[in-house]
Amino acid sequence: MNPLSKRLVLISHPLPEGTDLEGLRTQYPELDVVHMPFRLDPAANRAFATQPADSLHVWTKSFPAAFLEKLAQAEVAYGLMYPVDLVQRAPNLRWLCNVLSGSDHLKPLGLAGSNITVTCSKGVSAKPIAEWAVTQLLVLFKRVLQRLQNQREHQWRKLQFPNLQDCTVGVIGLGEIGTEVAKFSKAMGMRVLATRRRPPEGVLPPNVDALYPIAQLHSMLGQCDAVVLATALTEDTSNLMGAAEFAAMKRGAFVVNISRGAILDEEAFAQAVRSGQLGGGALDVFVEEPLPENSPLWDLPNVLISPHNTQGANDQPRKVYERFVGNLGRYMRGEPLQYQVDPALGY
């Protein structure tokens, strides 16, 4: 890069209406802030989500040539999707700001060991996602779907349902989202169990009655009337919830997935629901997205399907961008960046 040229900040994600990029350029005249939004076609998105890393070279062809040209010059990148050979394509890149809270989709890029700092947007949407999860628990525990069916059929049928203070919920992954799920669940009087990769010794987190290492997952599951999946997708958590885990749960228990589709074995989940081992659940994330029209998950009894839409709030893109701007100030002052991701772990 020409040492006399401005330092390039490449923003490739759509920004909320009214974003003041000119104000950012005025604040940092030494930066060349380039906004080049694009979206990959659906086929490329599906390939990225479902194909192994060693086959993703074909996915690189989906990026606009103009974007790749700017990426080769960029010092800072703010966006979602990048070519699998990013490290080689972007020799000047020092900071990649991922607009999502989860960073598992960056794992194939080989950022571990590079001199690129990765940050993410974890926590920005923790409350609305947790609100969605707890809403699904209420729908499931209070048998709202059956009530709606009775109303459609004009049937005056009284139903039995549990009191929440008699129920136990397990939160798999006590990060920002899981912590909010625990708080909301405890506020409704539920007993809250949770897993954490490295549980602290001697001190329980707020709103948690017992904390388990992931190696003791089955011990926790056997006590749960419902489980909320809120953990990051890693090699250790891929297919974490399968047939053995569903069998370890109370018969008729519920599963709510707000993390990543690959954490749950979808076929085993469907079998557990059909057999009655699971009472149903709520799924917002799937191995393949959009969920194919012929997927059997659509028609499972007492299972709610949501199109990866738990964030929902209209102000979420603005909050993500504001976090980036705050971190950009730290970057320009030479201060440590907040919300850093370990590329080797994926979170």
mmCIF file of C-alpha atoms in Angstrom:
data_model
loop_
_atom_site.group_PDB
_atom_site.id
_atom_site.type_symbol
_atom_site.label_atom_id
_atom_site.label_comp_id
_atom_site.label_asym_id
_atom_site.label_seq_id
_atom_site.Cartn_x
_atom_site.Cartn_y
_atom_site.Cartn_z
ATOM 1 C CA MET A 1 0.000 0.000 0.000
ATOM 2 C CA ASN A 2 1.210 3.493 -0.772
ATOM 3 C CA PRO A 3 2.370 4.948 2.592
ATOM 4 C CA LEU A 4 0.966 8.332 1.564
ATOM 5 C CA SER A 5 -2.515 6.956 0.906
ATOM 6 C CA LYS A 6 -5.298 6.941 3.446
ATOM 7 C CA ARG A 7 -5.899 3.879 5.599
ATOM 8 C CA LEU A 8 -8.852 1.996 4.107
ATOM 9 C CA VAL A 9 -11.879 1.003 6.176
ATOM 10 C CA LEU A 10 -14.117 -1.287 4.099
ATOM 11 C CA ILE A 11 -17.760 -1.529 5.148
ATOM 12 C CA SER A 12 -19.430 -4.293 3.153
ATOM 13 C CA HIS A 13 -22.616 -4.737 5.183
ATOM 14 C CA PRO A 14 -25.796 -2.686 4.628
ATOM 15 C CA LEU A 15 -26.022 0.129 7.167
ATOM 16 C CA PRO A 16 -29.153 1.455 8.866
ATOM 17 C CA GLU A 17 -30.897 4.364 7.203
ATOM 18 C CA GLY A 18 -29.505 7.717 8.304
ATOM 19 C CA THR A 19 -26.009 6.441 9.143
ATOM 20 C CA ASP A 20 -23.629 9.427 9.160
ATOM 21 C CA LEU A 21 -20.615 8.118 7.269
ATOM 22 C CA GLU A 22 -19.560 11.657 6.396
ATOM 23 C CA GLY A 23 -19.333 12.417 10.090
ATOM 24 C CA LEU A 24 -17.077 9.403 10.540
ATOM 25 C CA ARG A 25 -14.880 10.542 7.648
ATOM 26 C CA THR A 26 -14.658 14.023 9.143
ATOM 27 C CA GLN A 27 -13.740 12.625 12.562
ATOM 28 C CA TYR A 28 -10.960 10.487 11.095
ATOM 29 C CA PRO A 29 -9.571 12.338 8.050
ATOM 30 C CA GLU A 30 -6.699 9.868 7.834
ATOM 31 C CA LEU A 31 -9.180 7.104 6.972
ATOM 32 C CA ASP A 32 -10.750 6.282 3.637
ATOM 33 C CA VAL A 33 -14.150 4.925 4.672
ATOM 34 C CA VAL A 34 -15.631 2.957 1.773
ATOM 35 C CA HIS A 35 -19.194 1.646 1.924
ATOM 36 C CA MET A 36 -19.653 -1.197 -0.564
ATOM 37 C CA PRO A 37 -22.662 -3.258 0.554
ATOM 38 C CA PHE A 38 -23.516 -6.516 -1.161
ATOM 39 C CA ARG A 39 -25.351 -9.742 -0.445
ATOM 40 C CA LEU A 40 -24.353 -13.161 -1.683
ATOM 41 C CA ASP A 41 -26.881 -15.072 -3.716
ATOM 42 C CA PRO A 42 -28.869 -17.691 -1.740
ATOM 43 C CA ALA A 43 -27.001 -20.602 -3.333
ATOM 44 C CA ALA A 44 -23.660 -19.203 -2.166
ATOM 45 C CA ASN A 45 -25.046 -18.659 1.321
ATOM 46 C CA ARG A 46 -26.237 -22.274 1.497
ATOM 47 C CA ALA A 47 -22.882 -23.526 0.224
ATOM 48 C CA PHE A 48 -21.073 -21.612 2.913
ATOM 49 C CA ALA A 49 -23.370 -22.965 5.631
ATOM 50 C CA THR A 50 -23.305 -26.596 4.563
ATOM 51 C CA GLN A 51 -20.076 -27.380 2.690
ATOM 52 C CA PRO A 52 -16.795 -28.338 4.373
ATOM 53 C CA ALA A 53 -14.056 -25.732 4.472
ATOM 54 C CA ASP A 54 -11.874 -27.465 1.893
ATOM 55 C CA SER A 55 -14.581 -27.099 -0.750
ATOM 56 C CA LEU A 56 -15.263 -23.415 -0.166
ATOM 57 C CA HIS A 57 -12.871 -22.199 -2.865
ATOM 58 C CA VAL A 58 -15.834 -22.167 -5.260
ATOM 59 C CA TRP A 59 -17.669 -19.866 -2.879
ATOM 60 C CA THR A 60 -15.000 -17.168 -3.356
ATOM 61 C CA LYS A 61 -16.204 -16.612 -6.925
ATOM 62 C CA SER A 62 -19.468 -15.183 -5.585
ATOM 63 C CA PHE A 63 -17.858 -11.955 -4.334
ATOM 64 C CA PRO A 64 -17.988 -8.827 -6.517
ATOM 65 C CA ALA A 65 -14.653 -8.036 -8.166
ATOM 66 C CA ALA A 66 -14.764 -4.443 -6.903
ATOM 67 C CA PHE A 67 -15.145 -5.685 -3.322
ATOM 68 C CA LEU A 68 -12.184 -8.046 -3.651
ATOM 69 C CA GLU A 69 -10.073 -5.209 -5.054
ATOM 70 C CA LYS A 70 -10.842 -2.979 -2.062
ATOM 71 C CA LEU A 71 -10.407 -5.870 0.366
ATOM 72 C CA ALA A 72 -6.825 -6.275 -0.834
ATOM 73 C CA GLN A 73 -6.124 -2.720 0.363
ATOM 74 C CA ALA A 74 -8.231 -2.650 3.533
ATOM 75 C CA GLU A 75 -6.802 -2.211 7.023
ATOM 76 C CA VAL A 76 -10.222 -2.567 8.699
ATOM 77 C CA ALA A 77 -13.190 -4.590 7.447
ATOM 78 C CA TYR A 78 -16.744 -4.402 8.775
ATOM 79 C CA GLY A 79 -19.121 -7.005 7.402
ATOM 80 C CA LEU A 80 -20.398 -10.560 7.383
ATOM 81 C CA MET A 81 -18.999 -12.721 4.581
ATOM 82 C CA TYR A 82 -15.432 -12.967 3.311
ATOM 83 C CA PRO A 83 -13.595 -15.243 0.865
ATOM 84 C CA VAL A 84 -12.023 -18.342 2.319
ATOM 85 C CA ASP A 85 -8.532 -17.138 1.296
ATOM 86 C CA LEU A 86 -8.984 -13.837 3.149
ATOM 87 C CA VAL A 87 -5.556 -13.873 4.806
ATOM 88 C CA GLN A 88 -3.824 -14.099 1.437
ATOM 89 C CA ARG A 89 -6.176 -11.663 -0.290
ATOM 90 C CA ALA A 90 -5.977 -8.965 2.387
ATOM 91 C CA PRO A 91 -2.309 -8.566 3.417
ATOM 92 C CA ASN A 92 -2.985 -5.147 4.992
ATOM 93 C CA LEU A 93 -5.960 -6.248 7.088
ATOM 94 C CA ARG A 94 -5.469 -5.768 10.827
ATOM 95 C CA TRP A 95 -9.013 -5.778 12.196
ATOM 96 C CA LEU A 96 -12.087 -7.695 11.042
ATOM 97 C CA CYS A 97 -15.341 -6.624 12.686
ATOM 98 C CA ASN A 98 -17.974 -9.345 12.310
ATOM 99 C CA VAL A 99 -21.511 -7.940 12.405
ATOM 100 C CA LEU A 100 -22.920 -11.163 13.896
ATOM 101 C CA SER A 101 -22.728 -12.299 17.508
ATOM 102 C CA GLY A 102 -21.575 -15.774 16.415
ATOM 103 C CA SER A 103 -18.289 -16.155 14.561
ATOM 104 C CA ASP A 104 -18.319 -19.845 13.647
ATOM 105 C CA HIS A 105 -18.802 -18.929 9.977
ATOM 106 C CA LEU A 106 -15.330 -17.325 10.023
ATOM 107 C CA LYS A 107 -13.588 -20.530 11.096
ATOM 108 C CA PRO A 108 -12.739 -21.670 7.533
ATOM 109 C CA LEU A 109 -10.904 -18.394 6.869
ATOM 110 C CA GLY A 110 -7.808 -19.537 8.767
ATOM 111 C CA LEU A 111 -7.536 -16.416 10.920
ATOM 112 C CA ALA A 112 -5.978 -18.280 13.845
ATOM 113 C CA GLY A 113 -2.285 -17.427 13.928
ATOM 114 C CA SER A 114 -2.673 -14.403 11.648
ATOM 115 C CA ASN A 115 -2.100 -10.821 12.772
ATOM 116 C CA ILE A 116 -5.775 -9.970 12.199
ATOM 117 C CA THR A 117 -7.804 -9.101 15.298
ATOM 118 C CA VAL A 118 -11.403 -10.323 15.121
ATOM 119 C CA THR A 119 -14.287 -8.769 17.000
ATOM 120 C CA CYS A 120 -17.994 -9.565 16.934
ATOM 121 C CA SER A 121 -21.363 -8.208 17.993
ATOM 122 C CA LYS A 122 -22.051 -10.636 20.815
ATOM 123 C CA GLY A 123 -24.386 -9.267 23.427
ATOM 124 C CA VAL A 124 -25.980 -6.612 21.205
ATOM 125 C CA SER A 125 -29.086 -8.755 20.717
ATOM 126 C CA ALA A 126 -28.844 -10.828 23.900
ATOM 127 C CA LYS A 127 -32.001 -9.454 25.489
ATOM 128 C CA PRO A 128 -34.355 -9.747 22.478
ATOM 129 C CA ILE A 129 -33.077 -13.237 21.675
ATOM 130 C CA ALA A 130 -33.564 -14.295 25.290
ATOM 131 C CA GLU A 131 -37.038 -12.737 25.267
ATOM 132 C CA TRP A 132 -37.900 -14.856 22.243
ATOM 133 C CA ALA A 133 -36.597 -18.027 23.893
ATOM 134 C CA VAL A 134 -38.546 -17.476 27.094
ATOM 135 C CA THR A 135 -41.669 -16.617 25.091
ATOM 136 C CA GLN A 136 -41.399 -20.020 23.418
ATOM 137 C CA LEU A 137 -41.069 -21.670 26.822
ATOM 138 C CA LEU A 138 -44.294 -19.996 27.924
ATOM 139 C CA VAL A 139 -46.064 -21.084 24.731
ATOM 140 C CA LEU A 140 -44.907 -24.667 25.234
ATOM 141 C CA PHE A 141 -45.459 -24.983 28.979
ATOM 142 C CA LYS A 142 -48.887 -23.298 28.887
ATOM 143 C CA ARG A 143 -49.966 -25.332 25.829
ATOM 144 C CA VAL A 144 -50.821 -22.268 23.746
ATOM 145 C CA LEU A 145 -50.725 -24.191 20.449
ATOM 146 C CA GLN A 146 -53.342 -26.648 21.720
ATOM 147 C CA ARG A 147 -55.476 -23.758 22.969
ATOM 148 C CA LEU A 148 -55.370 -22.110 19.544
ATOM 149 C CA GLN A 149 -56.353 -25.382 17.911
ATOM 150 C CA ASN A 150 -59.278 -25.721 20.324
ATOM 151 C CA GLN A 151 -60.356 -22.180 19.466
ATOM 152 C CA ARG A 152 -60.234 -22.882 15.720
ATOM 153 C CA GLU A 153 -62.385 -25.976 16.306
ATOM 154 C CA HIS A 154 -64.755 -24.069 18.639
ATOM 155 C CA GLN A 155 -64.023 -26.600 21.360
ATOM 156 C CA TRP A 156 -64.360 -25.750 25.070
ATOM 157 C CA ARG A 157 -61.582 -28.039 26.330
ATOM 158 C CA LYS A 158 -59.766 -27.424 29.572
ATOM 159 C CA LEU A 159 -56.086 -28.383 29.574
ATOM 160 C CA GLN A 160 -53.644 -29.325 32.283
ATOM 161 C CA PHE A 161 -50.309 -27.527 32.397
ATOM 162 C CA PRO A 162 -47.494 -27.066 34.913
ATOM 163 C CA ASN A 163 -46.760 -24.141 37.159
ATOM 164 C CA LEU A 164 -43.463 -22.564 36.132
ATOM 165 C CA GLN A 165 -42.161 -22.567 39.713
ATOM 166 C CA ASP A 166 -42.305 -26.354 39.522
ATOM 167 C CA CYS A 167 -40.245 -26.497 36.321
ATOM 168 C CA THR A 168 -36.521 -26.706 35.682
ATOM 169 C CA VAL A 169 -34.873 -25.159 32.637
ATOM 170 C CA GLY A 170 -31.364 -26.011 31.476
ATOM 171 C CA VAL A 171 -29.344 -23.371 29.648
ATOM 172 C CA ILE A 172 -26.581 -24.831 27.492
ATOM 173 C CA GLY A 173 -24.054 -22.059 27.078
ATOM 174 C CA LEU A 174 -23.999 -19.296 29.687
ATOM 175 C CA GLY A 175 -22.712 -16.460 27.528
ATOM 176 C CA GLU A 176 -24.464 -13.139 27.046
ATOM 177 C CA ILE A 177 -27.641 -14.707 25.626
ATOM 178 C CA GLY A 178 -27.696 -17.644 28.039
ATOM 179 C CA THR A 179 -27.231 -15.278 30.969
ATOM 180 C CA GLU A 180 -30.308 -13.311 29.892
ATOM 181 C CA VAL A 181 -32.316 -16.523 29.452
ATOM 182 C CA ALA A 182 -31.345 -17.513 33.002
ATOM 183 C CA LYS A 183 -32.387 -14.108 34.343
ATOM 184 C CA PHE A 184 -35.800 -14.158 32.656
ATOM 185 C CA SER A 185 -36.413 -17.789 33.639
ATOM 186 C CA LYS A 186 -35.521 -17.132 37.257
ATOM 187 C CA ALA A 187 -37.823 -14.090 37.278
ATOM 188 C CA MET A 188 -40.692 -16.449 36.426
ATOM 189 C CA GLY A 189 -39.799 -18.670 39.357
ATOM 190 C CA MET A 190 -38.123 -21.496 37.453
ATOM 191 C CA ARG A 191 -35.188 -23.517 38.705
ATOM 192 C CA VAL A 192 -32.249 -22.761 36.418
ATOM 193 C CA LEU A 193 -29.389 -25.122 35.599
ATOM 194 C CA ALA A 194 -26.628 -24.256 33.135
ATOM 195 C CA THR A 195 -23.480 -25.474 31.447
ATOM 196 C CA ARG A 196 -20.302 -23.519 30.882
ATOM 197 C CA ARG A 197 -17.093 -24.577 29.183
ATOM 198 C CA ARG A 198 -14.989 -23.530 32.169
ATOM 199 C CA PRO A 199 -17.223 -23.205 35.252
ATOM 200 C CA PRO A 200 -15.807 -20.926 37.970
ATOM 201 C CA GLU A 201 -15.031 -22.716 41.210
ATOM 202 C CA GLY A 202 -17.002 -21.911 44.329
ATOM 203 C CA VAL A 203 -19.185 -19.130 42.905
ATOM 204 C CA LEU A 204 -22.479 -19.541 41.082
ATOM 205 C CA PRO A 205 -23.410 -16.986 38.414
ATOM 206 C CA PRO A 206 -26.489 -14.862 39.131
ATOM 207 C CA ASN A 207 -29.864 -16.554 38.567
ATOM 208 C CA VAL A 208 -28.309 -20.029 38.265
ATOM 209 C CA ASP A 209 -29.074 -22.766 40.804
ATOM 210 C CA ALA A 210 -26.400 -25.211 39.610
ATOM 211 C CA LEU A 211 -23.610 -25.063 37.036
ATOM 212 C CA TYR A 212 -22.245 -28.072 35.148
ATOM 213 C CA PRO A 213 -19.207 -28.618 32.936
ATOM 214 C CA ILE A 214 -20.201 -29.851 29.505
ATOM 215 C CA ALA A 215 -18.786 -33.299 30.394
ATOM 216 C CA GLN A 216 -21.677 -33.636 32.874
ATOM 217 C CA LEU A 217 -24.345 -32.592 30.374
ATOM 218 C CA HIS A 218 -26.431 -35.758 30.816
ATOM 219 C CA SER A 219 -26.591 -35.224 34.571
ATOM 220 C CA MET A 220 -28.112 -31.818 33.948
ATOM 221 C CA LEU A 221 -30.443 -32.955 31.175
ATOM 222 C CA GLY A 222 -32.081 -35.588 33.361
ATOM 223 C CA GLN A 223 -33.404 -32.845 35.629
ATOM 224 C CA CYS A 224 -34.751 -30.528 32.930
ATOM 225 C CA ASP A 225 -38.315 -29.910 31.819
ATOM 226 C CA ALA A 226 -36.916 -27.742 29.025
ATOM 227 C CA VAL A 227 -33.496 -26.987 27.556
ATOM 228 C CA VAL A 228 -32.416 -23.808 25.779
ATOM 229 C CA LEU A 229 -29.433 -24.133 23.424
ATOM 230 C CA ALA A 230 -27.420 -20.910 23.536
ATOM 231 C CA THR A 231 -23.856 -22.110 23.047
ATOM 232 C CA ALA A 232 -21.409 -21.205 20.292
ATOM 233 C CA LEU A 233 -20.895 -23.659 17.444
ATOM 234 C CA THR A 234 -17.463 -25.284 17.729
ATOM 235 C CA GLU A 235 -15.983 -28.684 16.962
ATOM 236 C CA ASP A 236 -16.943 -29.708 20.508
ATOM 237 C CA THR A 237 -20.569 -28.557 20.259
ATOM 238 C CA SER A 238 -21.410 -29.758 16.733
ATOM 239 C CA ASN A 239 -24.289 -32.272 17.102
ATOM 240 C CA LEU A 240 -24.066 -31.775 20.855
ATOM 241 C CA MET A 241 -27.757 -32.611 21.223
ATOM 242 C CA GLY A 242 -28.498 -35.987 19.654
ATOM 243 C CA ALA A 243 -30.425 -39.166 20.345
ATOM 244 C CA ALA A 244 -28.510 -39.993 23.546
ATOM 245 C CA GLU A 245 -29.072 -36.505 24.948
ATOM 246 C CA PHE A 246 -32.801 -36.513 24.152
ATOM 247 C CA ALA A 247 -33.087 -39.932 25.798
ATOM 248 C CA ALA A 248 -31.399 -38.516 28.911
ATOM 249 C CA MET A 249 -34.068 -35.827 29.266
ATOM 250 C CA LYS A 250 -37.368 -36.154 31.089
ATOM 251 C CA ARG A 251 -40.051 -37.645 28.880
ATOM 252 C CA GLY A 252 -42.121 -34.831 27.391
ATOM 253 C CA ALA A 253 -39.451 -32.159 27.897
ATOM 254 C CA PHE A 254 -38.957 -29.309 25.417
ATOM 255 C CA VAL A 255 -35.949 -28.099 23.408
ATOM 256 C CA VAL A 256 -35.475 -24.487 22.270
ATOM 257 C CA ASN A 257 -32.591 -23.772 19.876
ATOM 258 C CA ILE A 258 -31.393 -20.161 19.512
ATOM 259 C CA SER A 259 -27.729 -20.917 18.800
ATOM 260 C CA ARG A 260 -26.814 -22.708 15.548
ATOM 261 C CA GLY A 261 -28.605 -25.451 13.655
ATOM 262 C CA ALA A 262 -25.622 -27.813 13.633
ATOM 263 C CA ILE A 263 -25.645 -28.046 17.436
ATOM 264 C CA LEU A 264 -28.840 -30.113 17.262
ATOM 265 C CA ASP A 265 -29.158 -33.408 15.387
ATOM 266 C CA GLU A 266 -32.324 -32.566 13.475
ATOM 267 C CA GLU A 267 -33.187 -36.145 12.530
ATOM 268 C CA ALA A 268 -32.783 -37.355 16.110
ATOM 269 C CA PHE A 269 -34.843 -34.410 17.329
ATOM 270 C CA ALA A 270 -37.666 -35.277 14.913
ATOM 271 C CA GLN A 271 -37.628 -38.915 16.007
ATOM 272 C CA ALA A 272 -37.691 -37.921 19.683
ATOM 273 C CA VAL A 273 -40.697 -35.648 19.112
ATOM 274 C CA ARG A 274 -42.615 -38.268 17.119
ATOM 275 C CA SER A 275 -41.974 -40.921 19.774
ATOM 276 C CA GLY A 276 -43.121 -38.635 22.568
ATOM 277 C CA GLN A 277 -39.738 -38.631 24.300
ATOM 278 C CA LEU A 278 -39.711 -34.894 23.639
ATOM 279 C CA GLY A 279 -42.908 -32.910 24.062
ATOM 280 C CA GLY A 280 -41.973 -30.482 21.313
ATOM 281 C CA GLY A 281 -39.809 -27.428 21.010
ATOM 282 C CA ALA A 282 -38.972 -24.223 19.198
ATOM 283 C CA LEU A 283 -36.296 -23.944 16.507
ATOM 284 C CA ASP A 284 -34.983 -20.673 15.113
ATOM 285 C CA VAL A 285 -31.802 -22.018 13.483
ATOM 286 C CA PHE A 286 -31.198 -24.923 11.129
ATOM 287 C CA VAL A 287 -28.420 -26.819 9.389
ATOM 288 C CA GLU A 288 -29.716 -25.557 6.051
ATOM 289 C CA GLU A 289 -31.223 -22.083 5.826
ATOM 290 C CA PRO A 290 -33.710 -21.210 4.516
ATOM 291 C CA LEU A 291 -35.297 -24.407 5.798
ATOM 292 C CA PRO A 292 -36.339 -26.413 2.708
ATOM 293 C CA GLU A 293 -40.072 -26.606 2.089
ATOM 294 C CA ASN A 294 -39.923 -30.408 2.191
ATOM 295 C CA SER A 295 -38.172 -30.567 5.560
ATOM 296 C CA PRO A 296 -40.060 -32.829 8.007
ATOM 297 C CA LEU A 297 -39.349 -30.291 10.754
ATOM 298 C CA TRP A 298 -42.163 -28.058 9.473
ATOM 299 C CA ASP A 299 -44.831 -30.605 10.368
ATOM 300 C CA LEU A 300 -43.662 -31.904 13.736
ATOM 301 C CA PRO A 301 -46.365 -31.737 16.412
ATOM 302 C CA ASN A 302 -45.971 -28.985 19.009
ATOM 303 C CA VAL A 303 -42.822 -27.583 17.356
ATOM 304 C CA LEU A 304 -42.554 -23.898 16.499
ATOM 305 C CA ILE A 305 -40.422 -22.909 13.489
ATOM 306 C CA SER A 306 -38.882 -19.443 13.204
ATOM 307 C CA PRO A 307 -36.750 -18.223 10.227
ATOM 308 C CA HIS A 308 -33.560 -17.259 12.126
ATOM 309 C CA ASN A 309 -35.398 -14.197 13.328
ATOM 310 C CA THR A 310 -35.046 -13.914 17.092
ATOM 311 C CA GLN A 311 -33.198 -10.586 17.034
ATOM 312 C CA GLY A 312 -36.162 -8.911 15.415
ATOM 313 C CA ALA A 313 -35.713 -5.438 16.908
ATOM 314 C CA ASN A 314 -35.571 -2.624 14.367
ATOM 315 C CA ASP A 315 -32.693 -0.896 16.166
ATOM 316 C CA GLN A 316 -30.356 -3.926 16.108
ATOM 317 C CA PRO A 317 -28.374 -2.831 12.984
ATOM 318 C CA ARG A 318 -27.902 0.619 14.501
ATOM 319 C CA LYS A 319 -26.579 -0.833 17.762
ATOM 320 C CA VAL A 320 -24.148 -3.083 15.885
ATOM 321 C CA TYR A 321 -22.822 -0.128 13.897
ATOM 322 C CA GLU A 322 -22.532 2.060 17.006
ATOM 323 C CA ARG A 323 -20.457 -0.641 18.673
ATOM 324 C CA PHE A 324 -18.176 -0.685 15.629
ATOM 325 C CA VAL A 325 -17.752 3.100 15.772
ATOM 326 C CA GLY A 326 -16.890 2.910 19.467
ATOM 327 C CA ASN A 327 -14.335 0.197 18.804
ATOM 328 C CA LEU A 328 -12.946 2.186 15.863
ATOM 329 C CA GLY A 329 -12.133 4.970 18.295
ATOM 330 C CA ARG A 330 -10.204 2.508 20.439
ATOM 331 C CA TYR A 331 -8.422 1.179 17.370
ATOM 332 C CA MET A 332 -7.347 4.647 16.288
ATOM 333 C CA ARG A 333 -6.075 5.419 19.803
ATOM 334 C CA GLY A 334 -4.133 2.158 19.952
ATOM 335 C CA GLU A 335 -6.297 0.758 22.753
ATOM 336 C CA PRO A 336 -7.378 -2.907 23.050
ATOM 337 C CA LEU A 337 -10.553 -3.677 21.125
ATOM 338 C CA GLN A 338 -13.633 -4.870 22.958
ATOM 339 C CA TYR A 339 -15.599 -8.061 22.164
ATOM 340 C CA GLN A 340 -12.634 -9.893 20.680
ATOM 341 C CA VAL A 341 -13.027 -13.413 19.267
ATOM 342 C CA ASP A 342 -10.485 -16.215 19.489
ATOM 343 C CA PRO A 343 -10.402 -17.425 15.869
ATOM 344 C CA ALA A 344 -9.110 -20.832 16.984
ATOM 345 C CA LEU A 345 -12.195 -21.360 19.170
ATOM 346 C CA GLY A 346 -14.720 -19.546 17.012
ATOM 347 C CA TYR A 347 -16.061 -17.379 19.847
#
